PDB file of C-alpha atoms in Angstrom:
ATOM      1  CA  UNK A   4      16.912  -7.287  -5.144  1.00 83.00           C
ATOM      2  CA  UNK A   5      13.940  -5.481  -3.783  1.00 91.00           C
ATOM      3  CA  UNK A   6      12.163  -7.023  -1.381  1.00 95.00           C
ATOM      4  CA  UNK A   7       8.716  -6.428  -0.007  1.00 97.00           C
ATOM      5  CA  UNK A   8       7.221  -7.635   3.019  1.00 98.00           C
ATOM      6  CA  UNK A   9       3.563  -6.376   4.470  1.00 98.00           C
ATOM      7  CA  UNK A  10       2.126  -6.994   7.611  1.00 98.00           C
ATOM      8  CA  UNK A  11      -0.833  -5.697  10.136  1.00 98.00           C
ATOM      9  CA  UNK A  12      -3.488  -7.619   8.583  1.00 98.00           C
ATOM     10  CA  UNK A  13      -6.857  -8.903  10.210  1.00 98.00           C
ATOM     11  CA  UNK A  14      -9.915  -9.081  11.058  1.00 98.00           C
ATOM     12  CA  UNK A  15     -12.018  -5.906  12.322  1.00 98.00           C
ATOM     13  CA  UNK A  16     -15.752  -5.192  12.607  1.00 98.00           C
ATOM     14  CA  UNK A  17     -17.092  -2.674   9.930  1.00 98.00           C
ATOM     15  CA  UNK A  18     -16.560   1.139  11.097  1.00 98.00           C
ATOM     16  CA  UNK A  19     -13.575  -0.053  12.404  1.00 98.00           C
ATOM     17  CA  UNK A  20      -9.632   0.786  12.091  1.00 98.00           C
ATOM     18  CA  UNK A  21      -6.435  -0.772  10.922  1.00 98.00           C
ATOM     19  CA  UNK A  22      -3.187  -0.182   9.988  1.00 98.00           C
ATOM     20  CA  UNK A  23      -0.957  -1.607   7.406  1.00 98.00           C
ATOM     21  CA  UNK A  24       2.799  -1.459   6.876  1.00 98.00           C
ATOM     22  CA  UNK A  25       5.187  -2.653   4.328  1.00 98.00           C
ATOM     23  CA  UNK A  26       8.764  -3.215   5.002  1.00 97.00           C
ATOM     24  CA  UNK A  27      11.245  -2.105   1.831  1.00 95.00           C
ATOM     25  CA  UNK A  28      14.152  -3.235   1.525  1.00 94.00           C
ATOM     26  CA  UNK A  29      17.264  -3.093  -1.556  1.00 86.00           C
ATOM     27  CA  UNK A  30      16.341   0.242  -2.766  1.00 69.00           C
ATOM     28  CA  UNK A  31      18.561   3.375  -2.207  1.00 67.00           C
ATOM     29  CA  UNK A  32      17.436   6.045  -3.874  1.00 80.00           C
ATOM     30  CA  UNK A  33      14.212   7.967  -4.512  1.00 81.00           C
ATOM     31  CA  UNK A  34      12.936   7.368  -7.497  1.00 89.00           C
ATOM     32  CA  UNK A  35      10.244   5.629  -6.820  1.00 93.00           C
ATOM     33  CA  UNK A  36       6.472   5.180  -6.257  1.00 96.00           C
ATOM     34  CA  UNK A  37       4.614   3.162  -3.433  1.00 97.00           C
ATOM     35  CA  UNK A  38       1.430   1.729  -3.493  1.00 98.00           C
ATOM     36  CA  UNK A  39      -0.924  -0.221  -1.692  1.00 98.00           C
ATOM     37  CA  UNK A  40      -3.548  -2.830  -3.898  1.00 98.00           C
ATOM     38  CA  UNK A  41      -5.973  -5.069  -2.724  1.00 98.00           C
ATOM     39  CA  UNK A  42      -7.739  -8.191  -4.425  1.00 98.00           C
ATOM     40  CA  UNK A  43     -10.812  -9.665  -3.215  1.00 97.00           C
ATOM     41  CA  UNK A  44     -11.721 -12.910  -4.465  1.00 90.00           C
ATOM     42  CA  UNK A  45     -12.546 -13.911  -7.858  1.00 92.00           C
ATOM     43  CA  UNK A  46     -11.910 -10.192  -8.340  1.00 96.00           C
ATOM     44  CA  UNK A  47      -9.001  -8.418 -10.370  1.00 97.00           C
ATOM     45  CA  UNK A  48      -6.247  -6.334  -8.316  1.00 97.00           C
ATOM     46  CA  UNK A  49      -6.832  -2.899  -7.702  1.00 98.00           C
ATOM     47  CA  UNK A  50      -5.539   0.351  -6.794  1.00 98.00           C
ATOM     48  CA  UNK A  51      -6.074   1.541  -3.025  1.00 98.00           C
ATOM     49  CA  UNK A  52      -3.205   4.698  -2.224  1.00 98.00           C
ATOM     50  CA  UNK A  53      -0.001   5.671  -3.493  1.00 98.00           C
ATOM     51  CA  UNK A  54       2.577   7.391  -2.615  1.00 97.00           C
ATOM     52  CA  UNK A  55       5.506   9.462  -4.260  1.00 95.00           C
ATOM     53  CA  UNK A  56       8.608   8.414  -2.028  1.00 93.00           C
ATOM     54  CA  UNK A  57      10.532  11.651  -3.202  1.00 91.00           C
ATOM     55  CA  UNK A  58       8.574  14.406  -1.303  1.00 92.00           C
ATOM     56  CA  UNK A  59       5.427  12.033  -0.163  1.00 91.00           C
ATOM     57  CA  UNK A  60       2.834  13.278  -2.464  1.00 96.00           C
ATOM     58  CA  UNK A  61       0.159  11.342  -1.818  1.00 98.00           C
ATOM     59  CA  UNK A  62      -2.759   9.882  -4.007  1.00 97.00           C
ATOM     60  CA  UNK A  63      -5.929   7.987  -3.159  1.00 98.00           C
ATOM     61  CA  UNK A  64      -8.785   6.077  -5.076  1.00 98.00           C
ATOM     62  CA  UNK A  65     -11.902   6.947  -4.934  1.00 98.00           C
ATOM     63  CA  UNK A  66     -13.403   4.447  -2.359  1.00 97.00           C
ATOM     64  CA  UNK A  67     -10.276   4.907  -0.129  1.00 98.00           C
ATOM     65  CA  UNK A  68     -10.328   9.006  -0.176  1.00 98.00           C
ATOM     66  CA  UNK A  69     -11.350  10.429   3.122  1.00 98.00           C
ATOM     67  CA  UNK A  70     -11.160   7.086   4.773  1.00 98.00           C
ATOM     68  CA  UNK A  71      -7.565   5.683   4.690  1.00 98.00           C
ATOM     69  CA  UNK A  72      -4.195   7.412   4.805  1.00 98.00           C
ATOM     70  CA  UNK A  73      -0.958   6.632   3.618  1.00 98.00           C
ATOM     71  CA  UNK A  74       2.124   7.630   4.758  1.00 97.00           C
ATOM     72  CA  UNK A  75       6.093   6.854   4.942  1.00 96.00           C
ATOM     73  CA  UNK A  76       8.492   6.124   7.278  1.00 95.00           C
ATOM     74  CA  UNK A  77      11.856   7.223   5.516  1.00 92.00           C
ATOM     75  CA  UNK A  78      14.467   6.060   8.205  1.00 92.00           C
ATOM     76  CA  UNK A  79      12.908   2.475   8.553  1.00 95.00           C
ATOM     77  CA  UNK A  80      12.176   2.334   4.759  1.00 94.00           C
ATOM     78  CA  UNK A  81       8.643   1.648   5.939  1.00 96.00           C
ATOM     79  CA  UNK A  82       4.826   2.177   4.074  1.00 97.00           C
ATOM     80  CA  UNK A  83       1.946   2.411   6.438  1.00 98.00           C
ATOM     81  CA  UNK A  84      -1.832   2.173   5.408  1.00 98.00           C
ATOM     82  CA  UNK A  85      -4.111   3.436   8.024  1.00 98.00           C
ATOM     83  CA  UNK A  86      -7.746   2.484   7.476  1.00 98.00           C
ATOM     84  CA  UNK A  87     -10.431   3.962   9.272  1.00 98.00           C
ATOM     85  CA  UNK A  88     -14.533   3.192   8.964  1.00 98.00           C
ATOM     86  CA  UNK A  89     -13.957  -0.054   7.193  1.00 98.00           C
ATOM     87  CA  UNK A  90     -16.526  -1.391   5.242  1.00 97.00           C
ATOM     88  CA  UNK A  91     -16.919  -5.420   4.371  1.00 97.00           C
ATOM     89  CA  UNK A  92     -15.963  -4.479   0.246  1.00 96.00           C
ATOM     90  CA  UNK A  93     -12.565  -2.832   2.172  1.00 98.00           C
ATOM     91  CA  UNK A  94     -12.512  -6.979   2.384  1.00 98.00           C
ATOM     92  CA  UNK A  95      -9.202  -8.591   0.244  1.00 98.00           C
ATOM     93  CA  UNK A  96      -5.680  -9.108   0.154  1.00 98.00           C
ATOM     94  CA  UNK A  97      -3.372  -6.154   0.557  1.00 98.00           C
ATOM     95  CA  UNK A  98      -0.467  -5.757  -1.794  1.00 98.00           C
ATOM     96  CA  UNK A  99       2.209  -3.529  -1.207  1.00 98.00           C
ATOM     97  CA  UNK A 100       3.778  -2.400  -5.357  1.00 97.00           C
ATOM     98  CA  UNK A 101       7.063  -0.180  -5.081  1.00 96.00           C
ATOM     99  CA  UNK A 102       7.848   0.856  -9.394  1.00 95.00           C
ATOM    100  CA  UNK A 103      11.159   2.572  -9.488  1.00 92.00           C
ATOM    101  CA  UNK A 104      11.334   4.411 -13.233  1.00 89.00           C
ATOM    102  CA  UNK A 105      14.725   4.931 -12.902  1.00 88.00           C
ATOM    103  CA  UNK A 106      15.093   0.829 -13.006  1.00 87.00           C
ATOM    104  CA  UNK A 107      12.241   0.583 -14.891  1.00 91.00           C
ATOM    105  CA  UNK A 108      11.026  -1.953 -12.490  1.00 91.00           C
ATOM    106  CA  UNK A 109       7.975  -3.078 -10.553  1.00 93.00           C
ATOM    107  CA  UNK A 110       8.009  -5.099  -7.228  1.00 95.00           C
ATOM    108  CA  UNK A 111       5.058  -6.553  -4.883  1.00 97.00           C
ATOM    109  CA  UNK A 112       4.617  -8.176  -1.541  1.00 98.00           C
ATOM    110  CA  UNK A 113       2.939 -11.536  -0.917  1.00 98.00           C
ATOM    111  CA  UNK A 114       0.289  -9.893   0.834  1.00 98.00           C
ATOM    112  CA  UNK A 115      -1.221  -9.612   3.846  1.00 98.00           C
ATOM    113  CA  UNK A 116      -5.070 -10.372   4.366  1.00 98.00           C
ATOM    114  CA  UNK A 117      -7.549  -7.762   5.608  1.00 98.00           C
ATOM    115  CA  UNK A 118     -11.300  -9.416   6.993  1.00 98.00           C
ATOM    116  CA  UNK A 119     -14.043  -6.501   7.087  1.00 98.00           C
ATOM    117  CA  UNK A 120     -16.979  -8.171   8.980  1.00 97.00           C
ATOM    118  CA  UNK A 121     -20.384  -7.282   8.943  1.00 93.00           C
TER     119      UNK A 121
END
């Protein structure tokens, strides 16, 4: 039903910028969190930024505070990640994760693969 689709991926140079976004689509209301995960090879998933789609509280790891911001588009049912001063372990696949507690569900994306050179 809910469907998941990221984009924006690349390659940059370190101390450089990108932006994210993750397309939503099959969910109505609000009762749900966003969140953007990243996996670097041989590594396990882990949490980047998330999001409260209700009123857009926002919520950042550690590594990701300061440096990348998330943010919603409501009327396209959009997720953006922007990431600024990149580093090469900002390296890894980029999930987009929407859990809906009212469902009691948890979705991802397939991905979309962010390069951090050097």
């Amino acid at each position: 039903q809910v469907q998941l689709v990221e984009s924006g991926g690349g390659l940059v140079q370190a101390g450089g910028s990108l932006r994210i976004s993750c397309a939503r689509s099959g969910h109505t209301d609000s009762t749900y969190v966003m969140a953007w995960f990243r996996q670097a090879p041989g590594k396990e998933r882990e949490f980047v930024a998330g999001l409260t789609w209700i009123d857009a509280y926002t919520y950042y790891s550690d590594s990701a505070r300061g440096r990348f911001t998330i943010s919603r588009d409501n009327a396209k049912n959009t997720l953006y990640l922007q990431m600024n001063n990149l580093k090469p372990e900002d390296t890894g696949v980029y999930y987009c994760n929407l859990y809906s507690w009212k469902r009691g569900r948890n979705y991802w994306g397939e991905g979309t693969q962010v390069t951090v050179s050097s």
